[in-house]
PDB file of C-alpha atoms in Angstrom:
ATOM      1  CA  MET P   1      10.542 155.518 176.730  1.00 54.00           C
ATOM      2  CA  LYS P   2       9.439 152.110 178.009  1.00 65.00           C
ATOM      3  CA  SER P   3       5.910 152.521 176.673  1.00 79.00           C
ATOM      4  CA  LYS P   4       7.203 153.356 173.194  1.00 79.00           C
ATOM      5  CA  SER P   5       9.467 150.247 173.160  1.00 84.00           C
ATOM      6  CA  PHE P   6       6.610 148.122 174.473  1.00 82.00           C
ATOM      7  CA  LYS P   7       4.334 149.493 171.759  1.00 84.00           C
ATOM      8  CA  TYR P   8       6.848 148.511 169.027  1.00 84.00           C
ATOM      9  CA  LEU P   9       7.288 145.074 170.583  1.00 83.00           C
ATOM     10  CA  VAL P  10       3.523 144.465 170.583  1.00 82.00           C
ATOM     11  CA  ILE P  11       3.223 145.658 166.980  1.00 83.00           C
ATOM     12  CA  GLY P  12       6.098 143.350 165.977  1.00 83.00           C
ATOM     13  CA  ILE P  13       4.489 140.361 167.694  1.00 84.00           C
ATOM     14  CA  ILE P  14       1.131 141.076 166.017  1.00 84.00           C
ATOM     15  CA  ILE P  15       2.798 141.300 162.600  1.00 85.00           C
ATOM     16  CA  LEU P  16       4.569 137.978 163.179  1.00 80.00           C
ATOM     17  CA  ALA P  17       1.360 136.378 164.460  1.00 78.00           C
ATOM     18  CA  VAL P  18      -0.384 137.337 161.214  1.00 78.00           C
ATOM     19  CA  PHE P  19       2.496 136.828 158.759  1.00 75.00           C
ATOM     20  CA  LEU P  20       3.769 133.376 159.806  1.00 74.00           C
ATOM     21  CA  PRO P  21       0.438 131.502 159.505  1.00 72.00           C
ATOM     22  CA  LEU P  22      -0.198 133.152 156.124  1.00 67.00           C
ATOM     23  CA  LYS P  23       3.230 132.029 154.909  1.00 70.00           C
ATOM     24  CA  VAL P  24       2.611 128.443 156.047  1.00 64.00           C
ATOM     25  CA  ILE P  25      -0.825 128.397 154.400  1.00 65.00           C
ATOM     26  CA  ASN P  26       0.675 129.741 151.171  1.00 65.00           C
ATOM     27  CA  ASP P  27       3.534 127.203 151.202  1.00 68.00           C
ATOM     28  CA  TYR P  28       1.160 124.260 151.645  1.00 68.00           C
ATOM     29  CA  ARG P  29      -1.584 125.271 149.200  1.00 71.00           C
ATOM     30  CA  GLU P  30      -2.177 123.296 146.022  1.00 85.00           C
ATOM     31  CA  ARG P  31      -0.387 124.683 142.979  1.00 90.00           C
ATOM     32  CA  ASP P  32       0.645 123.770 139.451  1.00 90.00           C
ATOM     33  CA  LEU P  33       3.760 121.613 139.294  1.00 91.00           C
ATOM     34  CA  ILE P  34       5.444 123.700 136.620  1.00 90.00           C
ATOM     35  CA  SER P  35       5.054 126.869 138.681  1.00 90.00           C
ATOM     36  CA  LEU P  36       7.527 125.289 141.119  1.00 90.00           C
ATOM     37  CA  ILE P  37      10.027 124.255 138.464  1.00 91.00           C
ATOM     38  CA  ASN P  38      12.311 127.145 137.718  1.00 86.00           C
ATOM     39  CA  TYR P  39      12.127 127.019 133.913  1.00 92.00           C
ATOM     40  CA  LYS P  40      12.877 130.263 132.111  1.00 90.00           C
ATOM     41  CA  PRO P  41      12.687 129.677 128.332  1.00 93.00           C
ATOM     42  CA  ALA P  42      14.441 132.961 127.506  1.00 92.00           C
ATOM     43  CA  ASP P  43      17.323 132.052 129.830  1.00 93.00           C
ATOM     44  CA  PHE P  44      17.555 128.333 128.881  1.00 96.00           C
ATOM     45  CA  LEU P  45      20.976 126.745 128.358  1.00 96.00           C
ATOM     46  CA  SER P  46      20.445 122.982 128.495  1.00 97.00           C
ATOM     47  CA  MET P  47      18.628 120.016 129.995  1.00 97.00           C
ATOM     48  CA  GLY P  48      19.750 116.571 131.104  1.00 95.00           C
ATOM     49  CA  PHE P  49      17.219 113.734 131.442  1.00 96.00           C
ATOM     50  CA  THR P  50      17.313 110.259 132.997  1.00 93.00           C
ATOM     51  CA  SER P  51      14.548 107.734 133.521  1.00 90.00           C
ATOM     52  CA  ASP P  52      16.776 104.737 134.288  1.00 86.00           C
ATOM     53  CA  MET P  53      20.044 105.224 136.164  1.00 83.00           C
ATOM     54  CA  ASN P  54      21.236 101.856 134.807  1.00 82.00           C
ATOM     55  CA  GLU P  55      21.169 103.370 131.310  1.00 83.00           C
ATOM     56  CA  VAL P  56      23.546 106.233 132.163  1.00 83.00           C
ATOM     57  CA  GLN P  57      26.916 105.542 130.616  1.00 84.00           C
ATOM     58  CA  GLU P  58      29.952 105.586 132.874  1.00 85.00           C
ATOM     59  CA  GLY P  59      31.323 109.089 133.289  1.00 83.00           C
ATOM     60  CA  LYS P  60      28.068 110.690 132.104  1.00 86.00           C
ATOM     61  CA  GLY P  61      25.457 112.486 134.198  1.00 88.00           C
ATOM     62  CA  PHE P  62      22.303 111.681 132.229  1.00 93.00           C
ATOM     63  CA  GLU P  63      20.832 109.265 129.722  1.00 92.00           C
ATOM     64  CA  TRP P  64      20.631 112.181 127.331  1.00 94.00           C
ATOM     65  CA  PHE P  65      21.480 115.859 127.323  1.00 94.00           C
ATOM     66  CA  THR P  66      20.434 118.680 124.993  1.00 96.00           C
ATOM     67  CA  LYS P  67      20.884 122.374 124.403  1.00 96.00           C
ATOM     68  CA  ASP P  68      17.653 122.434 122.347  1.00 96.00           C
ATOM     69  CA  LYS P  69      14.612 123.991 124.047  1.00 96.00           C
ATOM     70  CA  GLU P  70      11.999 121.874 122.279  1.00 96.00           C
ATOM     71  CA  PRO P  71      12.322 118.764 124.492  1.00 97.00           C
ATOM     72  CA  THR P  72      12.153 120.913 127.622  1.00 97.00           C
ATOM     73  CA  ASP P  73       9.110 122.797 126.331  1.00 97.00           C
ATOM     74  CA  GLU P  74       7.411 119.478 125.553  1.00 97.00           C
ATOM     75  CA  LEU P  75       8.162 118.128 129.043  1.00 97.00           C
ATOM     76  CA  MET P  76       6.917 121.320 130.711  1.00 97.00           C
ATOM     77  CA  GLU P  77       3.713 121.192 128.670  1.00 96.00           C
ATOM     78  CA  PHE P  78       3.143 117.585 129.785  1.00 97.00           C
ATOM     79  CA  LEU P  79       3.862 118.391 133.450  1.00 96.00           C
ATOM     80  CA  SER P  80       1.546 121.427 133.339  1.00 95.00           C
ATOM     81  CA  GLN P  81      -1.449 119.114 133.781  1.00 96.00           C
ATOM     82  CA  TYR P  82      -0.329 118.123 137.288  1.00 96.00           C
ATOM     83  CA  SER P  83      -1.028 119.870 140.589  1.00 95.00           C
ATOM     84  CA  VAL P  84       0.966 119.370 143.767  1.00 94.00           C
ATOM     85  CA  LYS P  85       0.820 120.092 147.481  1.00 94.00           C
ATOM     86  CA  LYS P  86       3.894 120.558 149.628  1.00 93.00           C
ATOM     87  CA  ILE P  87       4.575 117.793 152.141  1.00 93.00           C
ATOM     88  CA  ASN P  88       7.326 117.053 154.636  1.00 90.00           C
ATOM     89  CA  GLU P  89      10.161 114.591 154.018  1.00 89.00           C
ATOM     90  CA  GLU P  90       8.615 111.881 156.215  1.00 89.00           C
ATOM     91  CA  LYS P  91       5.357 111.871 154.251  1.00 89.00           C
ATOM     92  CA  PHE P  92       7.344 112.010 150.992  1.00 90.00           C
ATOM     93  CA  ASN P  93       9.197 108.839 151.990  1.00 86.00           C
ATOM     94  CA  GLU P  94       5.904 107.145 152.968  1.00 84.00           C
ATOM     95  CA  ILE P  95       4.132 107.829 149.657  1.00 83.00           C
ATOM     96  CA  ARG P  96       7.145 107.328 147.413  1.00 76.00           C
ATOM     97  CA  GLU P  97       5.744 103.982 146.328  1.00 67.00           C
ATOM     98  CA  SER P  98       7.388 103.976 142.931  1.00 65.00           C
ATOM     99  CA  LYS P  99      10.970 102.774 142.702  1.00 73.00           C
ATOM    100  CA  GLU P 100      10.952 104.247 139.214  1.00 79.00           C
ATOM    101  CA  ARG P 101      12.495 107.702 139.272  1.00 87.00           C
ATOM    102  CA  ILE P 102      12.602 110.307 136.539  1.00 92.00           C
ATOM    103  CA  GLU P 103      15.294 112.951 136.869  1.00 94.00           C
ATOM    104  CA  PHE P 104      15.832 116.101 134.929  1.00 96.00           C
ATOM    105  CA  ASP P 105      18.025 119.108 135.443  1.00 96.00           C
ATOM    106  CA  ILE P 106      17.384 122.349 133.594  1.00 96.00           C
ATOM    107  CA  TYR P 107      20.254 124.829 133.355  1.00 96.00           C
ATOM    108  CA  HIS P 108      19.937 128.564 132.780  1.00 95.00           C
ATOM    109  CA  SER P 109      22.474 131.289 132.064  1.00 94.00           C
ATOM    110  CA  LYS P 110      21.246 133.741 134.715  1.00 92.00           C
ATOM    111  CA  THR P 111      19.347 131.708 137.329  1.00 89.00           C
ATOM    112  CA  LYS P 112      20.009 128.610 139.394  1.00 90.00           C
ATOM    113  CA  PRO P 113      19.363 125.236 137.784  1.00 93.00           C
ATOM    114  CA  SER P 114      16.155 123.324 138.380  1.00 93.00           C
ATOM    115  CA  ILE P 115      16.874 119.862 139.741  1.00 95.00           C
ATOM    116  CA  VAL P 116      13.752 117.692 139.770  1.00 95.00           C
ATOM    117  CA  ARG P 117      13.117 114.079 140.774  1.00 93.00           C
ATOM    118  CA  VAL P 118       9.693 112.566 140.030  1.00 91.00           C
ATOM    119  CA  TYR P 119       8.418 109.330 141.597  1.00 88.00           C
ATOM    120  CA  GLY P 120       4.927 108.392 140.395  1.00 84.00           C
ATOM    121  CA  LYS P 121       2.853 110.237 143.029  1.00 89.00           C
ATOM    122  CA  SER P 122       5.541 112.504 144.479  1.00 91.00           C
ATOM    123  CA  VAL P 123       8.106 115.064 143.410  1.00 92.00           C
ATOM    124  CA  HIS P 124      11.336 116.259 144.997  1.00 93.00           C
ATOM    125  CA  ILE P 125      12.552 119.639 143.802  1.00 93.00           C
ATOM    126  CA  LEU P 126      16.054 120.012 145.152  1.00 90.00           C
ATOM    127  CA  VAL P 127      17.049 121.245 147.619  1.00 74.00           C
ATOM    128  CA  GLY P 128      14.571 120.032 150.206  1.00 71.00           C
ATOM    129  CA  ASN P 129      11.136 120.725 148.730  1.00 90.00           C
ATOM    130  CA  TYR P 130       8.835 117.699 148.638  1.00 94.00           C
ATOM    131  CA  TYR P 131       5.432 117.550 146.976  1.00 94.00           C
ATOM    132  CA  GLU P 132       2.589 115.093 146.566  1.00 93.00           C
ATOM    133  CA  ILE P 133       0.913 115.028 143.163  1.00 93.00           C
ATOM    134  CA  SER P 134      -2.753 115.791 143.789  1.00 93.00           C
ATOM    135  CA  ASN P 135      -4.040 114.560 140.455  1.00 93.00           C
ATOM    136  CA  GLY P 136      -1.463 111.857 139.811  1.00 82.00           C
ATOM    137  CA  PRO P 137       0.324 109.608 139.502  1.00 89.00           C
ATOM    138  CA  ILE P 138       2.467 110.866 136.654  1.00 90.00           C
ATOM    139  CA  ASP P 139       1.788 109.032 133.388  1.00 91.00           C
ATOM    140  CA  LEU P 140       4.983 106.968 133.274  1.00 86.00           C
ATOM    141  CA  GLU P 141       4.096 105.499 129.881  1.00 90.00           C
ATOM    142  CA  TRP P 142       4.199 109.014 128.379  1.00 94.00           C
ATOM    143  CA  ILE P 143       7.562 109.559 130.099  1.00 92.00           C
ATOM    144  CA  ARG P 144       8.934 106.299 128.640  1.00 89.00           C
ATOM    145  CA  LYS P 145       7.897 107.327 125.113  1.00 94.00           C
ATOM    146  CA  TYR P 146       9.293 110.835 125.614  1.00 95.00           C
ATOM    147  CA  ASN P 147      12.584 109.418 126.892  1.00 93.00           C
ATOM    148  CA  LYS P 148      12.912 106.968 124.010  1.00 92.00           C
ATOM    149  CA  LYS P 149      12.162 109.667 121.439  1.00 93.00           C
ATOM    150  CA  TYR P 150      14.837 112.050 122.724  1.00 94.00           C
ATOM    151  CA  ASN P 151      17.296 109.409 123.894  1.00 90.00           C
ATOM    152  CA  ASP P 152      17.587 108.273 120.277  1.00 85.00           C
ATOM    153  CA  LEU P 153      18.445 111.870 119.273  1.00 86.00           C
ATOM    154  CA  TYR P 154      20.613 113.095 122.129  1.00 82.00           C
ATOM    155  CA  GLU P 155      22.074 110.047 123.890  1.00 73.00           C
ATOM    156  CA  GLU P 156      25.163 111.037 125.904  1.00 59.00           C
TER     157      GLU P 156
END
């Protein structure tokens, strides 16, 4: 009986010894930014966007908010050019050189919302996932033009 239990224990330890390093390697590999943003076009409800918290009107959550998919599709297409690598919170705070922060929340009918904060060379996908942009920084001029275009249409 003891040898059978010992055998299962050894097998379990071997599985863990193989599985855990593979999981860590997978978590920290470079990947496309949009693959980490939970955007499901068929399930889309709405998106809120802010590039300047000082521009958010009192009692509102975003500079602008829309139930149209087109602005979200355009933003996802732009962000598709960026690759990221997962980092820890300490490194995120070290490289977060930009005080400028872009925020957007994407809401779906069947899945959890995507809550994303972008700072030049780093990204925080809530809750608790931090990434460094490998081929960045994000083109903030494009973001400013995008924000102005849709802020004029959808301002809260």
